[in-house]
Amino acid sequence: MALPDTETILTAAGLVATAVVWAVERFLPGRKRIGYRVQMDTAIGMNPQDAHSLVQLRLLRQDQEISDATLALLRFENDGGKDIVRQDYQEPLTVEFTGRTVIGVEVPDANPADLVGMLTRNGGGLRHDGGRLFLPRVPLNKRNHFKLLVLSGPGTDAGNAAGPTGRAGAVTVGGFLSGGRIRRNAQRWGPRKLSLALGGTFIVLLGLLGGLLLSGRVPPAPGTCAAGRLTIDGSTAFAPPMREIARQYRARCVGAEITVSGTGSLSGLGNLNREGKPATTEGPGFIAVSDVPAPSLYRRLEGDRVGVILLGLVANEKAGIDNLTSDQIRGIYDGTYTNWKQLHGNDLPIRLVSRDAASGTRRAFETSVLHRSEPGVVSSYDCGDKDRDERARLTRCEVNGTKSLLDAVDRVPGALGYAEVYAAAQRKHVVSVRLNGHEPDIEWGQQRDYPFWTVEYLYTYGRPEDGSLTAKFLAFMDSDTAKNIMRMYKHVPCADRQSLPATVCRP
């Protein structure tokens, strides 16, 4: 019996997912959740240069002039499925305006209107200190919201985050809900709009699935298949999509035996180099998958850039954080910060879960985020206690794969590590950590300020012989099937060159 192709499988999966999302949205209550977004954050342009001869404007507060003032509008809402009461706040909401000093705050909008009084009442309402705004523990029923209009001036401390142009830094929100979470959201659809959107999506996918089933399976194009044995080894981060691509090739090409292993990028390159001969039509083939370029000592290895893989910091949910700056990350790894409360998280020790020296993901983290090597001390066997070196300042372990790292971060309270973003998103107790306020995005236009990604390489020993299984499989990596699988795993294929900077997929 012929296996369904990728397009049919993905369309059927989309139908099931749409039905499940509709059922969850319609029938299940959801968790406690406060969403927030910055609707406006702009400088108040005083003393325009082109108008000096006509007018000179000044912003005064209590007869004092305010220079370089900014005005921010923030919206907070209960976008979960449960009411939030005062007792749910283990830590109240705080808003930090990096590099600024809060001068005043108003509540221009609230639903219900009673929230205005709760937020502004004397002795228990909004208060601010320096660049930080403290919000009272106000109850929020489902769909309740309020807005804050905040006036701020330049920061007074020498170490603030304002740059040489005086432009203000980021706006970050902290706090902790019992049994819930606080998250940044871009927009929120009401139930009616969501239901309409899901219904439309279901109809489109149903029509597409019917067309695919009626059209039947398209036979493989002549010349795309070869028989033989092929081993693919290397990056654990890229192993899941590679296994699916190999499965699709085997389904199309009778006689192809392909084994995919994940022993780490540098380990895979070493195994390939020891093979010591190019692939032929007669013998077995070997492809090494690497998150980093092959070391120069492997002179006979030849590589092709196949795509961009998105990576991210991940933390156990009990750490109580979802955003870190580059300086904070470097401070964690050099031992400056050892407890999450030092970074406005929960009172838990920081436990580092790292990859071993054979990992390309670790090399990418050291190069693009840490800008130095990770500390060499391994103080923990189980990633939770200093059971290997009690005198070490850091609790740090090393594991040999993406799955092992995510298992440890999922299991150990206060754990922090790094991994491929698609795999991390599947874990229940793992939080993806934004870097400097930015999230990884498969749309490359959104990636300019996100530093943590790497190019994925496929290496062979010399060039494989034409007609060999190795050569045919490398050609299959440019097929629509392979590209769609990569996109499904949140990778950017090099075939999408028009959406990538010219230098990313070119040597």
Coordinates of C-alpha atoms in Angstrom, one line a residue:
M1 CA 0.0 0.0 0.0
A2 CA 1.4 3.4 -1.0
L3 CA 2.1 5.9 1.7
P4 CA 0.4 9.3 1.5
D5 CA 2.7 12.1 0.3
T6 CA 3.8 15.0 2.5
E7 CA 1.2 17.5 1.2
T8 CA -1.7 15.1 2.0
I9 CA -0.4 14.3 5.4
L10 CA 0.2 18.0 6.2
T11 CA -3.3 19.0 5.0
A12 CA -5.0 16.2 7.0
A13 CA -3.0 17.3 10.0
G14 CA -4.1 20.9 9.5
L15 CA -7.7 19.8 9.5
V16 CA -7.3 17.9 12.7
A17 CA -5.4 20.8 14.3
T18 CA -8.0 23.3 13.3
A19 CA -10.8 21.1 14.7
V20 CA -8.9 20.7 18.0
V21 CA -8.2 24.4 18.3
W22 CA -11.8 25.2 17.7
A23 CA -12.9 22.6 20.3
V24 CA -10.4 24.0 22.9
E25 CA -11.5 27.6 22.2
R26 CA -15.2 26.6 22.4
F27 CA -15.4 24.2 25.3
L28 CA -12.3 24.4 27.5
P29 CA -11.8 27.1 30.1
G30 CA -8.1 27.8 29.5
R31 CA -5.5 29.0 32.1
K32 CA -5.0 32.2 34.0
R33 CA -3.2 34.6 31.8
I34 CA -2.5 38.3 31.7
G35 CA -1.4 39.7 28.3
Y36 CA 0.2 43.0 27.7
R37 CA 1.4 45.0 24.8
V38 CA 3.1 48.4 24.2
Q39 CA 0.7 50.2 21.9
M40 CA 2.8 53.4 21.8
D41 CA 6.3 54.4 23.0
T42 CA 7.5 57.6 21.4
A43 CA 9.6 60.6 22.1
I44 CA 7.8 63.9 22.6
G45 CA 9.5 66.1 20.0
M46 CA 10.1 69.5 21.6
N47 CA 11.9 72.5 20.2
P48 CA 11.7 71.5 16.5
Q49 CA 14.8 72.8 14.7
D50 CA 12.8 74.0 11.7
A51 CA 10.5 76.1 13.9
H52 CA 12.9 77.9 16.2
S53 CA 12.3 81.3 14.5
L54 CA 8.6 81.0 15.0
V55 CA 8.1 79.2 18.3
Q56 CA 9.9 77.5 21.1
L57 CA 8.1 74.7 23.0
R58 CA 8.8 73.5 26.4
L59 CA 7.3 70.7 28.5
L60 CA 6.9 71.7 32.1
R61 CA 6.0 69.8 35.2
Q62 CA 5.8 71.6 38.6
D63 CA 7.7 74.5 36.9
Q64 CA 10.5 72.2 35.9
E65 CA 11.4 71.7 32.3
I66 CA 11.5 68.1 31.1
S67 CA 13.9 67.4 28.2
D68 CA 13.9 64.2 26.1
A69 CA 10.5 63.1 27.4
T70 CA 8.8 60.0 26.1
L71 CA 5.1 58.9 26.2
A72 CA 4.2 55.2 26.4
L73 CA 0.7 53.6 26.2
L74 CA 0.5 50.1 27.6
R75 CA -2.5 47.8 27.5
F76 CA -3.1 45.0 30.1
E77 CA -5.8 42.4 29.7
N78 CA -7.1 39.0 31.0
D79 CA -6.7 37.1 27.7
G80 CA -7.0 33.7 29.4
G81 CA -10.1 31.6 30.2
K82 CA -10.2 32.2 34.0
D83 CA -10.9 35.1 36.3
I84 CA -7.8 36.5 38.2
V85 CA -8.2 37.5 41.8
R86 CA -5.8 39.4 44.0
Q87 CA -4.6 36.2 45.7
D88 CA -3.3 34.9 42.3
Y89 CA -0.5 37.5 42.2
Q90 CA 2.5 35.9 43.9
E91 CA 4.5 38.9 42.6
P92 CA 2.7 42.1 41.5
L93 CA 3.0 43.5 38.0
T94 CA 6.0 45.8 37.4
V95 CA 6.9 47.8 34.3
E96 CA 10.6 48.8 33.9
F97 CA 11.5 51.6 31.5
T98 CA 15.1 50.9 30.8
G99 CA 17.2 54.1 30.7
R100 CA 14.3 56.3 31.8
T101 CA 12.8 57.9 34.9
V102 CA 9.0 57.6 35.3
I103 CA 7.5 61.1 35.9
G104 CA 3.7 60.4 35.9
V105 CA 1.1 57.9 35.0
E106 CA -2.6 58.0 34.1
V107 CA -5.4 55.4 33.4
P108 CA -7.1 56.6 30.2
D109 CA -9.2 53.5 29.7
A110 CA -10.5 50.6 31.7
N111 CA -13.2 48.0 31.4
P112 CA -14.9 47.8 33.8
A113 CA -14.6 51.5 34.9
D114 CA -14.2 50.4 38.5
L115 CA -10.6 49.4 37.7
V116 CA -9.6 53.0 37.4
G117 CA -10.3 53.5 41.2
M118 CA -8.6 50.3 42.1
L119 CA -5.5 51.4 40.2
T120 CA -5.3 55.0 41.4
R121 CA -6.7 54.9 45.0
N122 CA -4.5 56.7 47.5
G123 CA -2.1 54.5 49.5
G124 CA -2.7 51.4 47.4
G125 CA -2.6 52.3 43.8
L126 CA 0.0 52.9 41.1
R127 CA 3.4 54.1 42.3
H128 CA 6.8 54.6 40.6
D129 CA 10.4 54.7 41.6
G130 CA 13.1 55.7 39.1
G131 CA 12.5 53.8 36.0
R132 CA 10.1 51.3 37.5
L133 CA 6.3 51.4 37.7
F134 CA 4.6 49.2 40.3
L135 CA 1.0 48.1 39.7
P136 CA -1.4 47.1 42.5
R137 CA -2.9 43.6 42.7
V138 CA -6.2 44.3 40.8
P139 CA -8.7 41.6 40.0
L140 CA -9.3 40.9 36.3
N141 CA -12.3 39.0 35.1
K142 CA -12.2 37.4 31.7
R143 CA -11.9 40.0 28.9
N144 CA -11.3 42.8 31.4
H145 CA -8.6 45.3 30.5
F146 CA -7.0 48.6 31.4
K147 CA -4.5 51.0 29.8
L148 CA -1.7 53.1 31.3
L149 CA -0.3 56.3 29.8
V150 CA 3.2 56.8 31.2
L151 CA 5.3 60.0 30.9
S152 CA 9.0 59.5 31.4
G153 CA 12.2 61.5 31.2
P154 CA 15.8 60.5 30.7
G155 CA 17.4 58.2 33.3
T156 CA 19.5 59.7 36.0
D157 CA 21.9 56.8 36.5
A158 CA 25.1 56.5 34.6
G159 CA 24.5 52.9 33.7
N160 CA 21.2 53.3 32.0
A161 CA 20.5 51.8 28.6
A162 CA 20.0 54.9 26.6
G163 CA 22.3 55.2 23.7
P164 CA 24.5 58.1 22.6
T165 CA 21.5 59.6 20.8
G166 CA 19.5 59.7 24.0
R167 CA 16.9 57.3 22.7
A168 CA 15.1 55.3 25.4
G169 CA 15.6 51.6 26.0
A170 CA 13.1 48.8 26.2
V171 CA 9.9 48.4 28.2
T172 CA 9.8 45.2 30.1
V173 CA 7.0 43.7 32.3
G174 CA 7.5 41.4 35.3
G175 CA 5.4 39.6 37.8
F176 CA 4.2 36.1 38.7
L177 CA 0.8 34.5 38.6
S178 CA 0.0 31.4 40.6
G179 CA -1.2 28.8 38.1
G180 CA -0.8 31.1 35.2
R181 CA 1.5 33.3 33.2
I182 CA 2.1 36.9 32.0
R183 CA 2.9 37.2 28.4
R184 CA 3.5 39.8 25.7
N185 CA 0.9 39.6 22.9
A186 CA 0.7 41.4 19.6
Q187 CA -3.1 41.3 19.2
R188 CA -6.1 39.4 20.5
W189 CA -9.1 38.1 18.6
G190 CA -12.4 37.8 20.2
P191 CA -14.1 34.4 20.2
R192 CA -16.4 35.3 17.3
K193 CA -13.5 36.3 15.0
L194 CA -11.5 33.3 16.0
S195 CA -14.4 30.9 15.3
L196 CA -15.0 32.5 11.9
A197 CA -11.3 32.3 11.1
L198 CA -11.1 28.6 12.2
G199 CA -14.2 27.8 10.2
G200 CA -12.8 29.4 7.0
T201 CA -9.5 27.6 7.5
F202 CA -11.3 24.3 8.0
I203 CA -13.3 24.7 4.7
V204 CA -10.2 25.6 2.7
L205 CA -8.2 22.7 4.1
L206 CA -11.1 20.3 3.5
G207 CA -11.2 21.3 -0.2
L208 CA -7.5 21.0 -0.6
L209 CA -7.5 17.5 1.0
G210 CA -10.2 16.4 -1.3
G211 CA -8.3 17.7 -4.4
L212 CA -5.1 15.9 -3.3
L213 CA -7.0 12.6 -2.7
L214 CA -8.8 12.8 -6.0
S215 CA -5.7 13.6 -8.0
G216 CA -3.9 10.6 -6.6
R217 CA -0.3 10.2 -5.8
V218 CA 2.1 11.8 -8.3
P219 CA 4.9 9.3 -9.2
P220 CA 8.4 10.3 -8.6
A221 CA 10.2 12.1 -11.5
P222 CA 12.6 9.8 -13.5
G223 CA 16.1 9.9 -12.3
T224 CA 15.4 11.1 -8.7
C225 CA 15.8 7.6 -7.1
A226 CA 18.8 5.4 -6.4
A227 CA 19.1 2.2 -4.4
G228 CA 21.8 1.5 -1.8
R229 CA 22.7 2.3 1.8
L230 CA 23.2 5.8 3.2
T231 CA 24.1 6.9 6.7
I232 CA 23.4 10.5 7.9
D233 CA 24.9 11.6 11.1
G234 CA 25.7 14.8 13.0
S235 CA 23.5 17.6 14.4
T236 CA 20.9 16.5 16.9
A237 CA 19.1 19.8 16.4
F238 CA 18.6 19.0 12.7
A239 CA 17.9 15.3 13.2
P240 CA 14.1 15.4 13.4
P241 CA 13.5 17.1 10.0
M242 CA 16.2 15.0 8.4
R243 CA 14.5 11.8 9.6
E244 CA 11.2 12.9 8.1
I245 CA 13.0 13.9 4.8
A246 CA 14.7 10.5 4.7
R247 CA 11.3 8.8 5.4
Q248 CA 9.8 10.6 2.4
Y249 CA 12.6 9.6 0.1
R250 CA 12.4 6.0 1.1
A251 CA 8.6 6.0 0.5
R252 CA 9.3 7.2 -3.1
C253 CA 12.4 5.2 -3.9
V254 CA 12.3 1.4 -3.4
G255 CA 15.7 0.0 -2.5
A256 CA 17.0 3.1 -0.6
E257 CA 18.1 2.3 2.9
I258 CA 18.8 5.5 4.9
T259 CA 19.7 5.6 8.6
V260 CA 19.7 9.0 10.4
S261 CA 21.7 9.3 13.7
G262 CA 22.3 12.3 15.9
T263 CA 25.7 12.2 17.7
G264 CA 26.5 15.9 17.4
S265 CA 27.9 18.1 14.6
L266 CA 31.6 17.6 15.3
S267 CA 31.2 13.9 16.0
G268 CA 29.4 13.4 12.7
L269 CA 32.2 15.3 10.8
G270 CA 34.8 13.2 12.5
N271 CA 33.0 10.0 11.6
L272 CA 32.7 11.2 7.9
N273 CA 36.4 12.1 7.8
R274 CA 37.3 8.6 9.0
E275 CA 35.3 7.1 6.1
G276 CA 38.1 8.4 3.9
K277 CA 36.5 7.8 0.4
P278 CA 33.8 9.5 -1.8
A279 CA 30.4 7.8 -2.2
T280 CA 30.0 5.6 -5.3
T281 CA 27.1 3.8 -7.0
E282 CA 28.4 0.5 -5.6
G283 CA 29.3 1.2 -2.0
P284 CA 27.5 2.8 1.0
G285 CA 27.3 6.6 1.4
F286 CA 27.8 8.9 4.4
I287 CA 26.5 12.5 4.9
A288 CA 27.5 14.6 7.9
V289 CA 25.0 17.3 9.1
S290 CA 26.7 20.2 11.0
D291 CA 25.5 23.4 12.7
V292 CA 29.0 24.9 12.1
P293 CA 31.6 24.8 9.2
A294 CA 33.9 21.8 9.2
P295 CA 37.3 22.5 10.9
S296 CA 40.1 23.3 8.4
L297 CA 41.9 20.0 9.2
Y298 CA 39.2 18.1 7.4
R299 CA 40.4 19.2 4.0
R300 CA 38.7 16.6 1.9
L301 CA 35.2 17.3 3.2
E302 CA 32.9 19.3 0.9
G303 CA 29.8 21.0 2.2
D304 CA 26.6 22.5 0.9
R305 CA 24.5 25.0 2.9
V306 CA 21.0 23.6 3.2
G307 CA 19.3 26.2 5.4
V308 CA 19.1 28.3 8.5
I309 CA 18.2 26.8 11.8
L310 CA 16.7 29.0 14.6
L311 CA 18.0 28.5 18.1
G312 CA 17.0 29.9 21.4
L313 CA 17.5 30.1 25.2
V314 CA 15.2 27.9 27.2
A315 CA 14.4 27.9 30.9
N316 CA 12.3 25.8 33.3
E317 CA 9.0 27.6 33.9
K318 CA 9.7 27.9 37.7
A319 CA 12.5 30.3 37.0
G320 CA 9.9 33.0 36.4
I321 CA 11.6 34.7 33.5
D322 CA 10.9 34.9 29.7
N323 CA 13.4 37.6 28.6
L324 CA 17.1 38.1 29.1
T325 CA 19.5 40.7 27.8
S326 CA 22.9 39.8 26.3
D327 CA 24.7 41.2 29.3
Q328 CA 22.5 39.2 31.7
I329 CA 23.2 36.0 29.8
R330 CA 27.0 36.6 30.0
G331 CA 26.6 37.5 33.7
I332 CA 24.9 34.1 34.3
Y333 CA 27.6 32.1 32.6
D334 CA 30.5 34.0 34.3
G335 CA 28.9 33.5 37.7
T336 CA 27.8 37.1 38.4
Y337 CA 24.2 35.9 38.8
T338 CA 23.5 32.7 40.6
N339 CA 19.8 33.1 41.6
W340 CA 16.9 34.0 39.4
K341 CA 15.7 36.6 41.9
Q342 CA 18.7 38.7 41.0
L343 CA 17.1 39.0 37.5
H344 CA 13.6 39.7 38.8
G345 CA 12.6 36.0 38.6
N346 CA 11.8 33.6 41.4
D347 CA 14.0 32.7 44.4
L348 CA 15.6 29.7 42.8
P349 CA 19.3 28.9 42.1
I350 CA 20.3 29.1 38.4
R351 CA 21.3 25.7 37.0
L352 CA 23.0 25.6 33.6
V353 CA 22.4 22.8 31.2
S354 CA 25.0 22.8 28.4
R355 CA 25.8 20.7 25.4
D356 CA 29.1 18.8 25.2
A357 CA 32.1 19.9 23.2
A358 CA 31.0 18.0 20.1
S359 CA 27.9 20.1 19.7
G360 CA 27.5 22.6 16.9
T361 CA 24.6 24.3 18.8
R362 CA 27.0 25.0 21.6
R363 CA 29.5 26.5 19.2
A364 CA 26.7 28.7 17.7
F365 CA 25.7 29.8 21.2
E366 CA 29.3 30.7 22.2
T367 CA 29.8 32.6 18.9
S368 CA 26.6 34.6 18.5
V369 CA 25.3 35.1 22.1
L370 CA 28.0 34.5 24.7
H371 CA 31.0 35.9 22.6
R372 CA 33.3 33.6 24.5
S373 CA 33.7 30.0 25.5
E374 CA 31.4 28.4 28.1
P375 CA 33.0 27.9 31.5
G376 CA 34.9 24.6 31.5
V377 CA 33.8 23.5 35.0
V378 CA 31.2 20.7 35.0
S379 CA 30.0 20.6 38.6
S380 CA 26.9 18.4 38.3
Y381 CA 26.1 14.9 37.0
D382 CA 22.3 15.2 37.3
C383 CA 22.0 18.9 36.3
G384 CA 20.3 19.7 39.6
D385 CA 22.9 19.5 42.3
K386 CA 26.7 20.1 42.7
D387 CA 27.2 16.4 43.1
R388 CA 30.5 16.5 41.1
D389 CA 32.2 19.7 42.5
E390 CA 30.5 21.2 45.6
R391 CA 33.0 24.1 45.6
A392 CA 32.1 25.3 42.1
R393 CA 30.3 28.7 41.9
L394 CA 28.0 27.5 39.1
T395 CA 25.7 24.5 39.0
R396 CA 26.5 23.3 35.4
C397 CA 26.1 19.9 33.6
E398 CA 26.8 18.8 30.0
V399 CA 24.6 16.6 27.9
N400 CA 25.1 15.1 24.4
G401 CA 21.9 16.0 22.5
T402 CA 19.0 18.3 22.1
K403 CA 16.5 15.9 23.6
S404 CA 18.7 15.3 26.6
L405 CA 19.1 19.0 27.2
L406 CA 15.3 19.6 26.9
D407 CA 14.6 16.7 29.2
A408 CA 16.9 18.2 31.9
V409 CA 15.5 21.8 31.5
D410 CA 11.9 20.3 31.6
R411 CA 12.8 18.4 34.8
V412 CA 15.1 20.7 36.9
P413 CA 13.5 23.8 38.5
G414 CA 15.6 26.9 37.7
A415 CA 17.4 25.2 34.8
L416 CA 18.6 27.3 31.8
G417 CA 19.9 25.9 28.4
Y418 CA 19.8 26.4 24.7
A419 CA 18.2 24.4 21.9
E420 CA 16.5 24.4 18.5
V421 CA 13.2 26.4 18.9
Y422 CA 10.7 23.9 17.3
A423 CA 11.8 21.1 19.7
A424 CA 11.7 23.4 22.7
A425 CA 8.1 24.5 21.9
Q426 CA 6.9 20.9 22.4
R427 CA 7.9 20.8 26.1
K428 CA 5.3 21.5 28.7
H429 CA 7.5 23.0 31.4
V430 CA 10.0 24.8 29.2
V431 CA 9.8 28.5 28.5
S432 CA 11.4 30.0 25.4
V433 CA 13.4 33.0 26.5
R434 CA 13.4 36.2 24.4
L435 CA 16.9 37.7 23.7
N436 CA 16.9 41.5 24.2
G437 CA 13.1 41.4 23.8
H438 CA 13.3 39.6 20.4
E439 CA 11.9 36.2 19.4
P440 CA 13.1 33.9 16.6
D441 CA 10.9 34.1 13.5
I442 CA 11.0 32.0 10.3
E443 CA 10.1 35.2 8.4
W444 CA 13.7 36.4 7.9
G445 CA 12.6 40.1 7.7
Q446 CA 11.8 39.9 11.4
Q447 CA 15.2 38.4 12.3
R448 CA 17.5 41.4 12.0
D449 CA 17.8 42.0 15.7
Y450 CA 17.7 38.3 16.8
P451 CA 21.2 37.0 17.0
F452 CA 20.9 33.2 17.8
W453 CA 20.7 31.2 14.5
T454 CA 23.2 29.2 12.5
V455 CA 23.6 27.8 9.0
E456 CA 23.1 24.1 8.5
Y457 CA 25.6 22.2 6.4
L458 CA 25.5 18.8 4.6
Y459 CA 29.1 17.4 4.2
T460 CA 30.4 14.6 2.0
Y461 CA 33.9 13.2 1.6
G462 CA 34.8 14.7 -1.7
R463 CA 32.0 14.9 -4.3
P464 CA 29.8 11.8 -4.5
E465 CA 29.6 9.9 -7.8
D466 CA 26.8 10.9 -10.1
G467 CA 23.9 8.4 -9.8
S468 CA 24.9 7.3 -6.3
L469 CA 22.3 7.4 -3.5
T470 CA 24.3 10.1 -1.8
A471 CA 24.1 12.4 -4.9
K472 CA 20.4 11.7 -5.5
F473 CA 19.5 12.4 -1.8
L474 CA 21.4 15.7 -1.9
A475 CA 19.4 16.7 -5.0
F476 CA 16.2 15.7 -3.1
M477 CA 17.1 18.3 -0.5
D478 CA 16.1 20.9 -3.0
S479 CA 12.7 19.4 -3.6
D480 CA 9.5 21.0 -2.5
T481 CA 8.9 18.1 -0.2
A482 CA 12.2 18.6 1.7
K483 CA 11.7 22.4 1.8
N484 CA 8.2 22.1 3.2
I485 CA 9.4 19.7 5.9
M486 CA 12.1 22.2 6.9
R487 CA 9.6 25.0 7.1
M488 CA 7.3 22.9 9.2
Y489 CA 10.2 22.5 11.7
K490 CA 10.7 26.4 11.7
H491 CA 13.9 26.3 9.6
V492 CA 14.5 28.5 6.6
P493 CA 15.6 26.5 3.5
C494 CA 18.5 28.0 1.5
A495 CA 16.2 27.4 -1.5
D496 CA 14.3 30.5 -0.2
R497 CA 17.3 32.7 -1.1
Q498 CA 15.1 35.6 -2.0
S499 CA 14.1 35.9 1.7
L500 CA 17.6 35.6 3.0
P501 CA 20.6 37.9 3.0
A502 CA 22.8 37.1 0.0
T503 CA 25.8 35.9 2.2
V504 CA 23.8 33.5 4.4
C505 CA 23.6 30.6 1.9
R506 CA 26.6 31.5 -0.2
P507 CA 30.2 30.5 0.7

